[in-house]
Short mmCIF file of C-alpha atoms and ligand atoms in Angstrom, two decimals:
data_model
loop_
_atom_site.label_atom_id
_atom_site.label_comp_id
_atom_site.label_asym_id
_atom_site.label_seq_id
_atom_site.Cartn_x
_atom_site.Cartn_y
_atom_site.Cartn_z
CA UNK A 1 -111.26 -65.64 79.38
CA UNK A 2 -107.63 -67.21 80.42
CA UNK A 3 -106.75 -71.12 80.50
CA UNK A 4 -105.74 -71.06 83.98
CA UNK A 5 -105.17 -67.70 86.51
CA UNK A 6 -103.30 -67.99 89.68
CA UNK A 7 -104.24 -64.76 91.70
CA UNK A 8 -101.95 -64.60 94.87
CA UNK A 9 -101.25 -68.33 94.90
CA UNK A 10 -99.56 -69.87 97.84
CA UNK A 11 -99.58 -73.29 99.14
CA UNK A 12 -97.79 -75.80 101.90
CA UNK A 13 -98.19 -79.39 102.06
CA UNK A 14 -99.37 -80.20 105.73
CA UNK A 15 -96.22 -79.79 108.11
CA UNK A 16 -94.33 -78.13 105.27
CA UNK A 17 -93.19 -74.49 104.56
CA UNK A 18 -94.27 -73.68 101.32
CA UNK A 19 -94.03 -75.33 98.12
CA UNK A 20 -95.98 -72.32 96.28
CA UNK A 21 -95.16 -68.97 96.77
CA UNK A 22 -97.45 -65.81 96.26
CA UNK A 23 -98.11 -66.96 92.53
CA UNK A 24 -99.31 -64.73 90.04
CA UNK A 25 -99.44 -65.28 86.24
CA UNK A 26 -102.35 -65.70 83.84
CA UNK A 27 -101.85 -68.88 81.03
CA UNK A 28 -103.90 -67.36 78.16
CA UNK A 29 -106.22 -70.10 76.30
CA UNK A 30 -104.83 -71.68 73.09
CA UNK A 31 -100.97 -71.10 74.61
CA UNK A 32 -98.31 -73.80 75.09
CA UNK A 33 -96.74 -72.86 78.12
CA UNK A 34 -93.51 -74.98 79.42
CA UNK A 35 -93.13 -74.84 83.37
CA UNK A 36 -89.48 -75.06 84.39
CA UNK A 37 -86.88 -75.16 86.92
CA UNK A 38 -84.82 -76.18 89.33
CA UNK A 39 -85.97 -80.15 91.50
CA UNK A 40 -88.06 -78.84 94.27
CA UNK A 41 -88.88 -75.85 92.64
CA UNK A 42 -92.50 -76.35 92.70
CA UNK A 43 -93.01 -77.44 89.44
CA UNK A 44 -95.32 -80.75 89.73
CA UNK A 45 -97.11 -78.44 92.85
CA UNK A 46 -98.37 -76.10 90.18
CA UNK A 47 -99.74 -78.79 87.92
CA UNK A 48 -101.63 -80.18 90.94
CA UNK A 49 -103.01 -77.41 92.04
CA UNK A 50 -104.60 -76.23 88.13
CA UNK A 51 -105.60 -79.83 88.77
CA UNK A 52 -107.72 -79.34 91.73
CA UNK A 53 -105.62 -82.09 93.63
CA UNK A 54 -104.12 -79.39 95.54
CA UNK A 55 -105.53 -78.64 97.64
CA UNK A 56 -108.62 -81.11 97.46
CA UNK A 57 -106.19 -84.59 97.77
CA UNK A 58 -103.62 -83.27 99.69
CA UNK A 59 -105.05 -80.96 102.21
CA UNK A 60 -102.31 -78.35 103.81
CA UNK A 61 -102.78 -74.71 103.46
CA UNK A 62 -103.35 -72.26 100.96
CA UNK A 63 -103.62 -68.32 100.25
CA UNK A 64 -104.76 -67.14 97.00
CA UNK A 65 -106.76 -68.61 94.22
CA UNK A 66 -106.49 -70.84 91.03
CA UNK A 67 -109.21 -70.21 88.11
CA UNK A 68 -108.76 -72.97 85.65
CA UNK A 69 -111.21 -72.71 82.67
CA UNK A 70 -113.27 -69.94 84.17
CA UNK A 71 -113.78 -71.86 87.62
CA UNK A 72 -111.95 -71.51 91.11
CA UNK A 73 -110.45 -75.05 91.81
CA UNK A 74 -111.67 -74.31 95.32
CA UNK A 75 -115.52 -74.11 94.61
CA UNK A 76 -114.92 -77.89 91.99
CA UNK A 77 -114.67 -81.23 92.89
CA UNK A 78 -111.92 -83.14 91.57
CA UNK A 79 -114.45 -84.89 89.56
CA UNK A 80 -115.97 -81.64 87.96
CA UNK A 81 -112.22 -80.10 87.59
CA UNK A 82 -110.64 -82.94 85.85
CA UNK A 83 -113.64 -82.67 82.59
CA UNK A 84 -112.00 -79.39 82.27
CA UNK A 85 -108.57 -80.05 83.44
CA UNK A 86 -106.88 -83.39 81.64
CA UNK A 87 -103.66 -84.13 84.14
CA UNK A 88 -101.28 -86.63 83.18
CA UNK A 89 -99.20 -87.45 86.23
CA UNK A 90 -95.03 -87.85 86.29
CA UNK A 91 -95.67 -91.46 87.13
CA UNK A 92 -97.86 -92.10 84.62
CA UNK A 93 -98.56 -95.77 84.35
CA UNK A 94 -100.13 -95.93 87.67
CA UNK A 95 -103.43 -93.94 86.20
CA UNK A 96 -103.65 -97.03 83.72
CA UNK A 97 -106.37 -98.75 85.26
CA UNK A 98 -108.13 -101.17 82.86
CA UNK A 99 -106.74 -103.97 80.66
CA UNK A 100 -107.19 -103.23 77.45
CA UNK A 101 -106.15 -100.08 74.67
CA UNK A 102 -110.01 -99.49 73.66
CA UNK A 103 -111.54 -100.28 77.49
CA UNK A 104 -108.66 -97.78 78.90
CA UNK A 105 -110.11 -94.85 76.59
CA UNK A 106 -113.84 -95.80 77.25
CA UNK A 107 -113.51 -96.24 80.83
CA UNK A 108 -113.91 -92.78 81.88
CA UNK A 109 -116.35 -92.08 79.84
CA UNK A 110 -118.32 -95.06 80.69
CA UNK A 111 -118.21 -93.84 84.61
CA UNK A 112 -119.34 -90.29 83.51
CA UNK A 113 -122.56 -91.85 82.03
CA UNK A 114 -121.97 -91.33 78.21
CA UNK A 115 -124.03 -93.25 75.67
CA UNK A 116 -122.54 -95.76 73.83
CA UNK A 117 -122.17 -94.72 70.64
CA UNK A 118 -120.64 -91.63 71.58
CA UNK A 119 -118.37 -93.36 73.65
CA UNK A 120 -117.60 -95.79 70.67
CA UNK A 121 -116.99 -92.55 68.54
CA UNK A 122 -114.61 -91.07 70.97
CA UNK A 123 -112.60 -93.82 71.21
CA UNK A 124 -112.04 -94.24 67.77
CA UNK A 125 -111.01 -90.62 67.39
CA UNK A 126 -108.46 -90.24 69.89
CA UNK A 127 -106.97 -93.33 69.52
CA UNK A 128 -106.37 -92.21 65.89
CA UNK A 129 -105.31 -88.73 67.10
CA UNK A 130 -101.97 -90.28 69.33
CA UNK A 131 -101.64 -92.92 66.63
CA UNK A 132 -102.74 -96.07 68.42
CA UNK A 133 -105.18 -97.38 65.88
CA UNK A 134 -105.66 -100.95 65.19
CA UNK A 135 -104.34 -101.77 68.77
CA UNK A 136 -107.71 -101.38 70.23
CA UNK A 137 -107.85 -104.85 71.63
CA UNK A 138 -104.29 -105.08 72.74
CA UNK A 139 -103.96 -105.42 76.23
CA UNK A 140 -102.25 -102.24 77.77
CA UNK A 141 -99.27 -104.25 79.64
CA UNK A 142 -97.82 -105.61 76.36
CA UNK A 143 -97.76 -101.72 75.30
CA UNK A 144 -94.33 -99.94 75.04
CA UNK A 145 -93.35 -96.91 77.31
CA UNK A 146 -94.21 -94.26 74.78
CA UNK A 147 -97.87 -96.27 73.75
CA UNK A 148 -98.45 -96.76 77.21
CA UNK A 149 -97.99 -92.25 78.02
CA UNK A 150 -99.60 -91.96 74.67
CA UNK A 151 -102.52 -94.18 75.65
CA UNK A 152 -103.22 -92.17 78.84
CA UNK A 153 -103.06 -88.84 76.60
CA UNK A 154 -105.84 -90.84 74.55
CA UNK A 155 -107.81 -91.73 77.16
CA UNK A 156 -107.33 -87.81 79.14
CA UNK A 157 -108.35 -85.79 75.63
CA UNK A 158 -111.17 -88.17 75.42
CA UNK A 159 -113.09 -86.66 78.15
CA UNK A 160 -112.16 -83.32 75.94
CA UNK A 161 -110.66 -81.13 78.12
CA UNK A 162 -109.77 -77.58 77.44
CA UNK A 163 -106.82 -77.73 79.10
CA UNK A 164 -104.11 -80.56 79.04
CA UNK A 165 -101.41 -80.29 81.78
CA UNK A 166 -98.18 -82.71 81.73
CA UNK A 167 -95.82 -83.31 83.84
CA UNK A 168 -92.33 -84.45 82.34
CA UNK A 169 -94.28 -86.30 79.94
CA UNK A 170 -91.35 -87.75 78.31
CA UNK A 171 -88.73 -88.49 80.96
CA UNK A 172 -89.43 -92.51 80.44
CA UNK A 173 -89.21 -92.13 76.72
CA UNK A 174 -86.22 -92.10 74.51
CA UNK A 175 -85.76 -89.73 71.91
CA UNK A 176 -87.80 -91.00 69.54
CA UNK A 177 -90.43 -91.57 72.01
CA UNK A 178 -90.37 -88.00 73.36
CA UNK A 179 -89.48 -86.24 69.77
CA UNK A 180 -93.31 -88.19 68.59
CA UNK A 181 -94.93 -87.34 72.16
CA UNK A 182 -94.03 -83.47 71.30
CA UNK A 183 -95.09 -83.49 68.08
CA UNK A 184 -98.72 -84.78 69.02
CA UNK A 185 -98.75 -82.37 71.93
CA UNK A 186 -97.73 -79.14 69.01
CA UNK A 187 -100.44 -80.76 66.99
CA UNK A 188 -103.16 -80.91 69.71
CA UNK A 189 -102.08 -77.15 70.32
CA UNK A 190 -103.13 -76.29 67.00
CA UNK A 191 -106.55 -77.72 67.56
CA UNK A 192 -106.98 -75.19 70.38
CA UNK A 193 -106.34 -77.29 73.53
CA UNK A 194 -103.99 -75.04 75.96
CA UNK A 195 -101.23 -77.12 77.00
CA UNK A 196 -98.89 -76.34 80.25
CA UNK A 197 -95.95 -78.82 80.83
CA UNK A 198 -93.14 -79.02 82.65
CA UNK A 199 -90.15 -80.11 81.28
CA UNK A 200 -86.46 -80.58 82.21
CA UNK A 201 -85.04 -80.66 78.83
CA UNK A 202 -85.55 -77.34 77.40
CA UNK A 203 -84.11 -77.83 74.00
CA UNK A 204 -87.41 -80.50 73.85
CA UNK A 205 -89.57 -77.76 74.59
CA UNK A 206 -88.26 -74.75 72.26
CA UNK A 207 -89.87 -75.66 69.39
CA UNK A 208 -93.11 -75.95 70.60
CA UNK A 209 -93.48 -73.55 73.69
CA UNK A 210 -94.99 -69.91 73.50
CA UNK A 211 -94.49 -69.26 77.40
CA UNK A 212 -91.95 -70.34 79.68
CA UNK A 213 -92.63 -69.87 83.46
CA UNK A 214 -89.55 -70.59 85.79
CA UNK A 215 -90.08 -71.10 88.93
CA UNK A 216 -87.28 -71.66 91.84
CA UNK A 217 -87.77 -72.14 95.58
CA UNK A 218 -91.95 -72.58 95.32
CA UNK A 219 -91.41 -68.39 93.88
CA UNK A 220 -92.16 -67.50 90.33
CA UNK A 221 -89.10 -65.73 88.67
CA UNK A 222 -89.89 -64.93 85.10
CA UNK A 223 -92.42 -65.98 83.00
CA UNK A 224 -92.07 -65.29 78.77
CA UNK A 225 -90.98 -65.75 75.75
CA UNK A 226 -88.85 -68.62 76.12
CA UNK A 227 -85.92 -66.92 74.44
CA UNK A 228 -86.19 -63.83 77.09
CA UNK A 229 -86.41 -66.68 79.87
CA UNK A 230 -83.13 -68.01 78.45
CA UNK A 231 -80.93 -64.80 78.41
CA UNK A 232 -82.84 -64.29 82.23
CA UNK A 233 -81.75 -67.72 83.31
CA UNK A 234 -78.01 -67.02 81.93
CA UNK A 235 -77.31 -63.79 83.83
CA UNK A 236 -77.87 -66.29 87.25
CA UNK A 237 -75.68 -69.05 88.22
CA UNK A 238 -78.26 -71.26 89.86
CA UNK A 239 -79.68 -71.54 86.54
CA UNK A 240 -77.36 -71.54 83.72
CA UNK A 241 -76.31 -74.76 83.01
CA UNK A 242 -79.90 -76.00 82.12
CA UNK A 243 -79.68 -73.57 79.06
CA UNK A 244 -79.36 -75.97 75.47
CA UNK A 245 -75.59 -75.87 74.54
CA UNK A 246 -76.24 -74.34 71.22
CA UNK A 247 -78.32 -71.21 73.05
CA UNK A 248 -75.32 -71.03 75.59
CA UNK A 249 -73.63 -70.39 72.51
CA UNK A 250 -75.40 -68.06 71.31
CA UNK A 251 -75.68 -66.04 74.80
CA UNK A 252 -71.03 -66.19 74.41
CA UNK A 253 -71.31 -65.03 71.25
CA UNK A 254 -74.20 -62.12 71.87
CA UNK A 255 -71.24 -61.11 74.95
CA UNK A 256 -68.27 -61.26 72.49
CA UNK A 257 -70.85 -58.83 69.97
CA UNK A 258 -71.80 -61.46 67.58
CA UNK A 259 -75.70 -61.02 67.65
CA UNK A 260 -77.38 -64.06 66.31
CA UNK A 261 -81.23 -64.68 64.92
CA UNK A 262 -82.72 -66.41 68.01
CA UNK A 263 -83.75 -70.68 67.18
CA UNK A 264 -85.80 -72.78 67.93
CA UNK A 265 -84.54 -76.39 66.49
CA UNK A 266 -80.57 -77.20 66.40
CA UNK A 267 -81.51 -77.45 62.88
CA UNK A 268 -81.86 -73.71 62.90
CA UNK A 269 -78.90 -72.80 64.88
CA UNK A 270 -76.66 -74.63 62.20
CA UNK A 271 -78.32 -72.30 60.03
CA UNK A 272 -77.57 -69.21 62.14
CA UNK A 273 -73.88 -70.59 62.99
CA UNK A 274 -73.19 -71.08 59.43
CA UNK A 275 -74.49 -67.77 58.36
CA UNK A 276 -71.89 -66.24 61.09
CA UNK A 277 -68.73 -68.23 59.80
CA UNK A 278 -69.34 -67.19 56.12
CA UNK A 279 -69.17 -63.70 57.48
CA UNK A 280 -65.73 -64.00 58.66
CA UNK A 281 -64.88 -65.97 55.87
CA UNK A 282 -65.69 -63.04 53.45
CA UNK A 283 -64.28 -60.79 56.06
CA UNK A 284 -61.00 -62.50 56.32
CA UNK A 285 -60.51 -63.39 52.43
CA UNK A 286 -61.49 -59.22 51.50
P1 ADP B 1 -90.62 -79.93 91.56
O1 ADP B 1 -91.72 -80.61 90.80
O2 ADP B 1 -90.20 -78.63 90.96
O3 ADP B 1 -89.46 -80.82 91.84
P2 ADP B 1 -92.46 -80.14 93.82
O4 ADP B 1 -93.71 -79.41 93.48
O5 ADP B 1 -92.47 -81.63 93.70
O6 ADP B 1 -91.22 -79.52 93.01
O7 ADP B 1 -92.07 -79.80 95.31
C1 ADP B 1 -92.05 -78.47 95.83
C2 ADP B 1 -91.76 -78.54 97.33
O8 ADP B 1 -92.82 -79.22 98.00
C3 ADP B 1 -90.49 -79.32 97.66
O9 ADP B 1 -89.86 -78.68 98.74
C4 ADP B 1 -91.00 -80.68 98.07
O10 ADP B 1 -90.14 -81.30 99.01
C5 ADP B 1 -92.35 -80.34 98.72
N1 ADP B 1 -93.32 -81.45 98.55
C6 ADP B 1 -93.70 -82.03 97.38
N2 ADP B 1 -94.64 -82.97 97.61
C7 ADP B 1 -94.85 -82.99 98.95
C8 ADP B 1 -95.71 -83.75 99.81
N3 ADP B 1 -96.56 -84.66 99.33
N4 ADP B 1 -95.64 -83.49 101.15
C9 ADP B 1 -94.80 -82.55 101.66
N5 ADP B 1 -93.98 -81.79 100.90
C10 ADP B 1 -93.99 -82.01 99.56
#
């Protein structure tokens, strides 16, 4: 069974044309998916509607359907979607509810009825899992940007979700920030968890990203491997210049008929680059 199948999928905010499209595309489980594009493109749309929040929040219109973790958002609740479903919103801080680290985690968990001690246990392991041990009675406001996103990760994966959807997770963090935020999310892929976010920055996302869907103008316009998504986005104008300078290099040079290994990390495109000017360094010295 898929993560999360959109069969048909449109959608329009009330009084709007619409923001989704006739979506189709099927997010298999276990995948790290990256959802990118263009402002206005639809991206933060298609996290709220795996969500449930679309169309249950929002109202409007919709075609189509959305099966996230075996179940059509339509027939959930928000309620029942989101134990499946883990969302962690663009404007993140204002899901922070409580006051402090350990009640922020628990609080969920407390509404859905949980005992305790199991509550207690969960707590303790996600807090370890997004490295915010021993701050368990620190109140969330004296928190830093990247404990604070990091805290509502904790506090999301503690209601265990199979599926963990982010949008721009990182655009308040600096590099550091995001570089640790991507890391746990590569790591929490590994346990199994599907995770579908949408990022601008999609050097950030190389690394770590199995799928990339692109989607302009509410439509979807390619969605896979993120290195065929690349060489798609550089044969179109509209999307070119959001391609990492290092793979826009390597799209010149595949033109000019220097075919390169593709990369992930700029760490491996040194490697790649390097390997190509030894080759005309032999060639030029023989
Ligand atoms: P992205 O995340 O790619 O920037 P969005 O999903 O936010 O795109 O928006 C897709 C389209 O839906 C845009 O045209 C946007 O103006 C419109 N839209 C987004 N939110 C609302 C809303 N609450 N009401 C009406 N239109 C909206």
């Amino acid at each position: 069974m898929p993560a999360v199948v959109f069969k048909d999928f449109s959608y329009a905010y009330k009084g709007s044309t619409k923001a989704l499209d006739s979506i189709n595309l099927t997010i298999p489980k276990g995948s790290f998916t990256a959802v990118v594009g263009p402002s206005g493109a639809g991206k933060t749309t298609f996290c709220l509607a795996i969500a449930g929040v679309v169309p249950h929040y929002y109202g409007g219109s919709l075609a189509g359907q959305v099966i996230g973790d075996g179940q059509n958002t339509l027939d959930s609740s928000m309620c029942a979607l989101s134990s499946r479903v883990g969302t962690v919103l663009e404007d993140y801080e204002s899901q922070l509810v409580t006051m402090t680290v350990a009640e922020e985690v628990a609080f969920s968990l407390e509404n859905a009825g949980l005992p305790r001690a199991e509550i207690a246990k969960r707590v303790e392991q996600v807090l370890a899992l997004v490295g915010l041990r021993g701050l368990e009675q620190a109140e969330v406001a004296t928190l830093s940007g990247g404990q604070k996103q990091r805290l509502i990760i904790a506090a999301v994966l503690a209601t265990e979700p199979a599926i963990l959807v982010l949008d721009e997770p990182a655009s308040a963090l600096d590099p550091e920030g995001a570089d640790e935020l991507y890391a746990l999310l590569g790591n929490l892929n590994k346990q199994g968890i599907t995770i579908i976010v949408v990022e601008h920055d999609l050097a950030r996302i190389m690394p770590y990203a199995q799928q990339m869907v692109l989607l302009n103008q509410g439509k979807l316009v390619i969605a896979d491997r993120p290195a065929q998504v690349l060489t798609h986005m550089w044969q179109h104008d509209i999307f070119s210049a959001s391609i990492p300078p290092l793979w826009q290099l390597r799209l010149r040079l595949r033109q000019a008929g220097f075919e390169l290994e593709e990369w992930l990390t700029d760490e491996e495109a040194m490697g790649e680059l390097q390997k190509l000017i030894s080759k005309k360094e032999v060639c030029r010295s023989a």
